[in-house]
Amino acid sequence: MSDTTRRAFLKGAAVAGAAVTGSRAVAQQADPAITELQPWMRYLGEGVDARPYGHPSEHEAHVVRRNVEWLTADPVSSVNFTPLHELDGIITPNGLCFERHHAGIAEVDPAQHRLMINGLVDTPLVFTMADLMRFPRVNRVHFLECAANSGMEWAGAQLNGCQYTHGMIHNVMYTGVPLRLLLEEAGVKTGGKWLLAEGADASAMTRSIPMEKALDDCLVAFKMNGEALRPEQGYPVRLVVPGWEGNMWVKWLRRLEVGDQPWEHREETSKYTDLLDNGRARKWTWEMDAKSVITNPSPQAPITHGRGPLVITGVAWSGRGTVPRVDVTTDGGVTWHEARMSGPSMDKSMHRFYYEMDWDGAPLLLQSRAMDSTGYVQPTKDMLRQVRGENSIYHNNGIQTWAVNANGEAENVEIS
Amino acid sequence: MSDTTRRAFLKGAAVAGAAVTGSRAVAQQADPAITELQPWMRYLGEGVDARPYGHPSEHEAHVVRRNVEWLTADPVSSVNFTPLHELDGIITPNGLCFERHHAGIAEVDPAQHRLMINGLVDTPLVFTMADLMRFPRVNRVHFLECAANSGMEWAGAQLNGCQYTHGMIHNVMYTGVPLRLLLEEAGVKTGGKWLLAEGADASAMTRSIPMEKALDDCLVAFKMNGEALRPEQGYPVRLVVPGWEGNMWVKWLRRLEVGDQPWEHREETSKYTDLLDNGRARKWTWEMDAKSVITNPSPQAPITHGRGPLVITGVAWSGRGTVPRVDVTTDGGVTWHEARMSGPSMDKSMHRFYYEMDWDGAPLLLQSRAMDSTGYVQPTKDMLRQVRGENSIYHNNGIQTWAVNANGEAENVEIS
C-alpha cells in the first residue's frame, strides 16, 4: 500500500469503524474527461415547474421490480421482486417495493372506502379515512417479508440473482394508528381472542391474528415513507404486523372481526403452512426468522473493476428484534469476519452491513450470517432441511452462497 | 367523554405516551357503504407486471411540489416547495423533495461524470462513479433546508400555506463516502484550510467550506432513500453537509479544490449573506438554527370534521443536533403543551411531533416551538427582527402562527 493509502486505511479504521482500503489504484491522476465541457455544463436544464412529482434518471431505467413469468399462472395472482442489488441503505423507495396480490391491484377510492370493526365487540364501528386521521398516530420503520421469500431455494440453488432469491422484502417507514386504540374504541368482549383482517380487493384476502399481537404492536397504516400508501401496497389503508409474514399485513383493509377462535381460512391452512417430511404441516408460523443476504457483489451485480479495493455489502433483518451483528465469509465459511453495520438499527427493521477487502482476483465463496438481538443465529439451508425436509415453500432463512469467479461474475450455488 | 373514549384515553396515554382522544363521536355504528360491493371488490386489478417502477394513486394527484411564478424571473433559476401538509412521519419521498437550481436540472451521464480533487493536495485525483463505489460507505438521515426557507416571512405573514412558508426542506437517508476518506486519499497539504465544492451544472455552483467541517461529517453521496439520487437532487453525486444551509450541498459534484482561504464567490458574498439594519452583512452563517412548523391543520389543510378529536401535527429540526422537545400552543402562546414526539430521533434529521386535543369549535392560534439538544429554543419572528432587522432573506427560524377560525379554515398570521 502507498503511504496515502495506508493513511486512509488507518484513519478510516478509526473513523468508519472498519478497515478502509484506498482506491488510489483506481483513481486517475489525470483524465481528459474532467477538462471537457460536457453538454450539461453548457446548457440550461429543465426548470422547477417541469416535474411536480419527480422520477429517476433515464440512466436508472434498469432499476425496476421484476416478475418471473413461469413462477405463476397469471400476473394478477403473482409476485414481483425488489431490486435489492441496486439499492443501498435500509429504506426501500416506494416505487420499488415488491408486490404480491391475490387478485391484482385494487384501485380504491379513499372517499368511498370504509373500515368496519365487528364481531365480539361492545360497539361495532365503521370508520371513514377521515375518522382514522383523528386517532393518535405513530411512525415506525419495519420490514415486510413474504413467507415465500427464498422459497425456491428449498430445492437447491435456483434463481440467479438476489432480486429473485431474496427480493420479496421491503423496508419503509409507516405512519398509522395503533390497532389497539381502534379495538379499544369498539371495546373487545371478554371472549375476543382472535382477529380476522379482511381486504377490500377481489380476493377478499383474510388472515386470523391472535389478539395478543393485535394489541401489541400492529398498526392500521395509511402512509409509507411519508406519503400515502401506493395502490399496490394497500392504498388507502393496510395492516402492519411487525416481524410477521407479509400475507398477514392485509392490504386495502376493510374489516376487522373479533372472534373467540381462528377462522382457519384457505390462506392459513392450504396456503402459508409448512409441510414437513412426515406429512404434517407447521401452522401459525407467523414470525420471520433472522436472515441476511449479500446484495453486492451478486449474480446481477458482478465485480467489474478487477483486483484491489472491494466493497461487499448486504442486508439483514429479524422478526424478533434488531440485528446487532452480521458475519461475512469469503471462503465459504472457513473463516468469518464481523461486518460493519451502518445506518439506524431499529426493531423489526432492515439493517445494512459492509465488509471492505482487497480482492486478489481469486474466486470467492461469499456468505453472510445474521445474529439477532435474541441471540438467534441464521442457519445453513442444510440445517433447515434436516429439520423441515424439502416439501416446504415458506420460511427459508438459510445462509445464501454466491460463487464469484476470477472475472468477477457471480452465481447462486450451494455448498455443504 | 364516553366510557370507551375514556378507556382509550387512559390506555392510550400509557402506550402512545400522550393524551389519546377517541373518535367514537365520528365513527358510525352503521353505514350502507360498508355493505355495498365496490368495483374494486368485484373485478381483478392490474398484475405484477404492470408497474416496474410504481407511482402514487390517481387520487393523490394533488400531492405535488409547487413553485410560485412571481417569486423568480425564470423557472430555471428558481425553487419549488415540498408539500409538507400532505406528508407524515419524517422521510420525504424522493419525488416530492423540493428543488432549487441555479441553471436548471443538469441531466448528467454517470459514465461520463468525473469528480476531481485538486489544489493543496499531495496527489490530485480524478474519480469515476465506479471508483467512488470502492470506498467505505455510511448511511445517515439528514434534513436539507434552503437558507431562504421562510424568507418571505421577514416582511410579515406572506404566503398562505406551510408548503410555501416552510417547504424548502426535505429529509432523506443518504448513502455516501465520508468526504474525509477522499481528502485523505489525495493527501491535504498543511496549508489546506478551506475546500471549494463545484457543481457540473451550467451555473458551476460553488461554495467554500472550512476544512474542519469537511473532515467532520460531510458525505459524497450517490443514493437517497435507497435508490440513486434524483436528477434534480444532483444525480449521480452530491455533497452532503449535515445541518448547514442547502446551497452548500453542491449537486452534480465535479470538483473539490483545497485552498488556504475561502474563495468569496458570488454565492457567498452577494448571495447567502444576511444584511443587517446597520448595513453590515452576517457572513458564513452556515448552520441552520432549530425550527419547527405545524403542518396540520394549516391553510392548505383546514379542519373539515368539526368539533371533537383533533390531531395537530408538525415537524421540527436543528442543524446542531436532535430535537428532544417541541411545545405546542393553541391560544397564541398563553399556554404551552409538550407535544408527543414519534419516530426516530437522529442527529441533524427531521423530527415529527403530535398534539391531540378535543376541539370545542372555538378559533385557535396555533404555534409550535422547538428546543434542540443544545438547549437552544426557537425564537419568535419579532425577537429575530429586533436583532437582525428586516433586510435579510435568509435564516428566518421564527415561530410560525396559524389562525384557525370556527369553520376550521386556517391562515398565516402574525401576533405580537
PDB file of N, CA, C and O in Angstrom, chain B residues 236-260:
ATOM      1  N   PRO B 236     -25.244  12.207 -10.699  1.00  0.00           N
ATOM      2  CA  PRO B 236     -25.120  10.992  -9.893  1.00  0.00           C
ATOM      3  C   PRO B 236     -24.473  11.179  -8.518  1.00  0.00           C
ATOM      4  O   PRO B 236     -24.434  10.231  -7.731  1.00  0.00           O
ATOM      5  N   VAL B 237     -23.976  12.374  -8.194  1.00  0.00           N
ATOM      6  CA  VAL B 237     -23.296  12.537  -6.905  1.00  0.00           C
ATOM      7  C   VAL B 237     -23.400  13.974  -6.388  1.00  0.00           C
ATOM      8  O   VAL B 237     -23.276  14.926  -7.162  1.00  0.00           O
ATOM      9  N   ARG B 238     -23.668  14.116  -5.084  1.00  0.00           N
ATOM     10  CA  ARG B 238     -23.783  15.433  -4.469  1.00  0.00           C
ATOM     11  C   ARG B 238     -23.029  15.454  -3.146  1.00  0.00           C
ATOM     12  O   ARG B 238     -22.716  14.406  -2.574  1.00  0.00           O
ATOM     13  N   LEU B 239     -22.779  16.659  -2.664  1.00  0.00           N
ATOM     14  CA  LEU B 239     -22.180  16.834  -1.358  1.00  0.00           C
ATOM     15  C   LEU B 239     -23.286  16.911  -0.301  1.00  0.00           C
ATOM     16  O   LEU B 239     -24.328  17.513  -0.539  1.00  0.00           O
ATOM     17  N   VAL B 240     -23.080  16.246   0.828  1.00  0.00           N
ATOM     18  CA  VAL B 240     -23.997  16.332   1.958  1.00  0.00           C
ATOM     19  C   VAL B 240     -23.253  17.038   3.083  1.00  0.00           C
ATOM     20  O   VAL B 240     -22.175  16.596   3.489  1.00  0.00           O
ATOM     21  N   VAL B 241     -23.798  18.175   3.530  1.00  0.00           N
ATOM     22  CA  VAL B 241     -23.168  18.997   4.560  1.00  0.00           C
ATOM     23  C   VAL B 241     -24.147  19.108   5.731  1.00  0.00           C
ATOM     24  O   VAL B 241     -24.868  20.101   5.858  1.00  0.00           O
ATOM     25  N   PRO B 242     -24.211  18.079   6.589  1.00  0.00           N
ATOM     26  CA  PRO B 242     -25.256  17.955   7.608  1.00  0.00           C
ATOM     27  C   PRO B 242     -25.456  19.200   8.474  1.00  0.00           C
ATOM     28  O   PRO B 242     -24.488  19.754   9.005  1.00  0.00           O
ATOM     29  N   GLY B 243     -26.714  19.660   8.543  1.00  0.00           N
ATOM     30  CA  GLY B 243     -27.064  20.767   9.422  1.00  0.00           C
ATOM     31  C   GLY B 243     -26.792  22.153   8.847  1.00  0.00           C
ATOM     32  O   GLY B 243     -27.234  23.144   9.417  1.00  0.00           O
ATOM     33  N   TRP B 244     -26.070  22.202   7.721  1.00  0.00           N
ATOM     34  CA  TRP B 244     -25.718  23.501   7.129  1.00  0.00           C
ATOM     35  C   TRP B 244     -26.636  23.836   5.962  1.00  0.00           C
ATOM     36  O   TRP B 244     -27.276  22.950   5.409  1.00  0.00           O
ATOM     37  N   GLU B 245     -26.685  25.130   5.583  1.00  0.00           N
ATOM     38  CA  GLU B 245     -27.645  25.595   4.578  1.00  0.00           C
ATOM     39  C   GLU B 245     -27.493  24.845   3.261  1.00  0.00           C
ATOM     40  O   GLU B 245     -26.387  24.517   2.824  1.00  0.00           O
ATOM     41  N   GLY B 246     -28.637  24.628   2.607  1.00  0.00           N
ATOM     42  CA  GLY B 246     -28.715  23.748   1.449  1.00  0.00           C
ATOM     43  C   GLY B 246     -27.821  24.093   0.272  1.00  0.00           C
ATOM     44  O   GLY B 246     -27.358  23.188  -0.432  1.00  0.00           O
ATOM     45  N   ASN B 247     -27.551  25.388   0.056  1.00  0.00           N
ATOM     46  CA  ASN B 247     -26.768  25.755  -1.142  1.00  0.00           C
ATOM     47  C   ASN B 247     -25.328  25.255  -1.078  1.00  0.00           C
ATOM     48  O   ASN B 247     -24.625  25.239  -2.080  1.00  0.00           O
ATOM     49  N   MET B 248     -24.884  24.824   0.137  1.00  0.00           N
ATOM     50  CA  MET B 248     -23.522  24.282   0.269  1.00  0.00           C
ATOM     51  C   MET B 248     -23.467  22.809  -0.119  1.00  0.00           C
ATOM     52  O   MET B 248     -22.387  22.274  -0.365  1.00  0.00           O
ATOM     53  N   TRP B 249     -24.650  22.169  -0.181  1.00  0.00           N
ATOM     54  CA  TRP B 249     -24.738  20.741  -0.546  1.00  0.00           C
ATOM     55  C   TRP B 249     -24.615  20.629  -2.056  1.00  0.00           C
ATOM     56  O   TRP B 249     -25.554  20.196  -2.738  1.00  0.00           O
ATOM     57  N   VAL B 250     -23.485  21.004  -2.608  1.00  0.00           N
ATOM     58  CA  VAL B 250     -23.323  21.128  -4.066  1.00  0.00           C
ATOM     59  C   VAL B 250     -23.747  19.860  -4.809  1.00  0.00           C
ATOM     60  O   VAL B 250     -23.298  18.761  -4.501  1.00  0.00           O
ATOM     61  N   LYS B 251     -24.641  20.070  -5.785  1.00  0.00           N
ATOM     62  CA  LYS B 251     -25.191  18.973  -6.584  1.00  0.00           C
ATOM     63  C   LYS B 251     -24.326  18.746  -7.819  1.00  0.00           C
ATOM     64  O   LYS B 251     -23.560  19.614  -8.211  1.00  0.00           O
ATOM     65  N   TRP B 252     -24.472  17.574  -8.451  1.00  0.00           N
ATOM     66  CA  TRP B 252     -23.712  17.228  -9.664  1.00  0.00           C
ATOM     67  C   TRP B 252     -22.225  17.515  -9.394  1.00  0.00           C
ATOM     68  O   TRP B 252     -21.516  18.105 -10.225  1.00  0.00           O
ATOM     69  N   LEU B 253     -21.752  17.129  -8.216  1.00  0.00           N
ATOM     70  CA  LEU B 253     -20.409  17.475  -7.718  1.00  0.00           C
ATOM     71  C   LEU B 253     -19.309  17.013  -8.675  1.00  0.00           C
ATOM     72  O   LEU B 253     -19.184  15.827  -8.964  1.00  0.00           O
ATOM     73  N   ARG B 254     -18.515  17.961  -9.181  1.00  0.00           N
ATOM     74  CA  ARG B 254     -17.466  17.600 -10.160  1.00  0.00           C
ATOM     75  C   ARG B 254     -16.059  17.933  -9.680  1.00  0.00           C
ATOM     76  O   ARG B 254     -15.085  17.400 -10.170  1.00  0.00           O
ATOM     77  N   ARG B 255     -15.954  18.849  -8.694  1.00  0.00           N
ATOM     78  CA  ARG B 255     -14.601  19.248  -8.284  1.00  0.00           C
ATOM     79  C   ARG B 255     -14.561  19.675  -6.826  1.00  0.00           C
ATOM     80  O   ARG B 255     -15.494  20.310  -6.332  1.00  0.00           O
ATOM     81  N   LEU B 256     -13.478  19.288  -6.158  1.00  0.00           N
ATOM     82  CA  LEU B 256     -13.211  19.707  -4.791  1.00  0.00           C
ATOM     83  C   LEU B 256     -11.794  20.256  -4.774  1.00  0.00           C
ATOM     84  O   LEU B 256     -10.834  19.510  -4.963  1.00  0.00           O
ATOM     85  N   GLU B 257     -11.676  21.578  -4.598  1.00  0.00           N
ATOM     86  CA  GLU B 257     -10.343  22.190  -4.583  1.00  0.00           C
ATOM     87  C   GLU B 257      -9.974  22.579  -3.164  1.00  0.00           C
ATOM     88  O   GLU B 257     -10.763  23.190  -2.445  1.00  0.00           O
ATOM     89  N   VAL B 258      -8.776  22.193  -2.745  1.00  0.00           N
ATOM     90  CA  VAL B 258      -8.294  22.531  -1.412  1.00  0.00           C
ATOM     91  C   VAL B 258      -7.486  23.814  -1.485  1.00  0.00           C
ATOM     92  O   VAL B 258      -6.617  23.973  -2.357  1.00  0.00           O
ATOM     93  N   GLY B 259      -7.783  24.779  -0.594  1.00  0.00           N
ATOM     94  CA  GLY B 259      -7.074  26.067  -0.596  1.00  0.00           C
ATOM     95  C   GLY B 259      -6.747  26.537   0.810  1.00  0.00           C
ATOM     96  O   GLY B 259      -7.112  25.885   1.799  1.00  0.00           O
ATOM     97  N   ASP B 260      -6.064  27.681   0.904  1.00  0.00           N
ATOM     98  CA  ASP B 260      -5.650  28.187   2.225  1.00  0.00           C
ATOM     99  C   ASP B 260      -6.585  29.278   2.730  1.00  0.00           C
ATOM    100  O   ASP B 260      -6.388  29.823   3.819  1.00  0.00           O
TER     101      ASP B 260
END
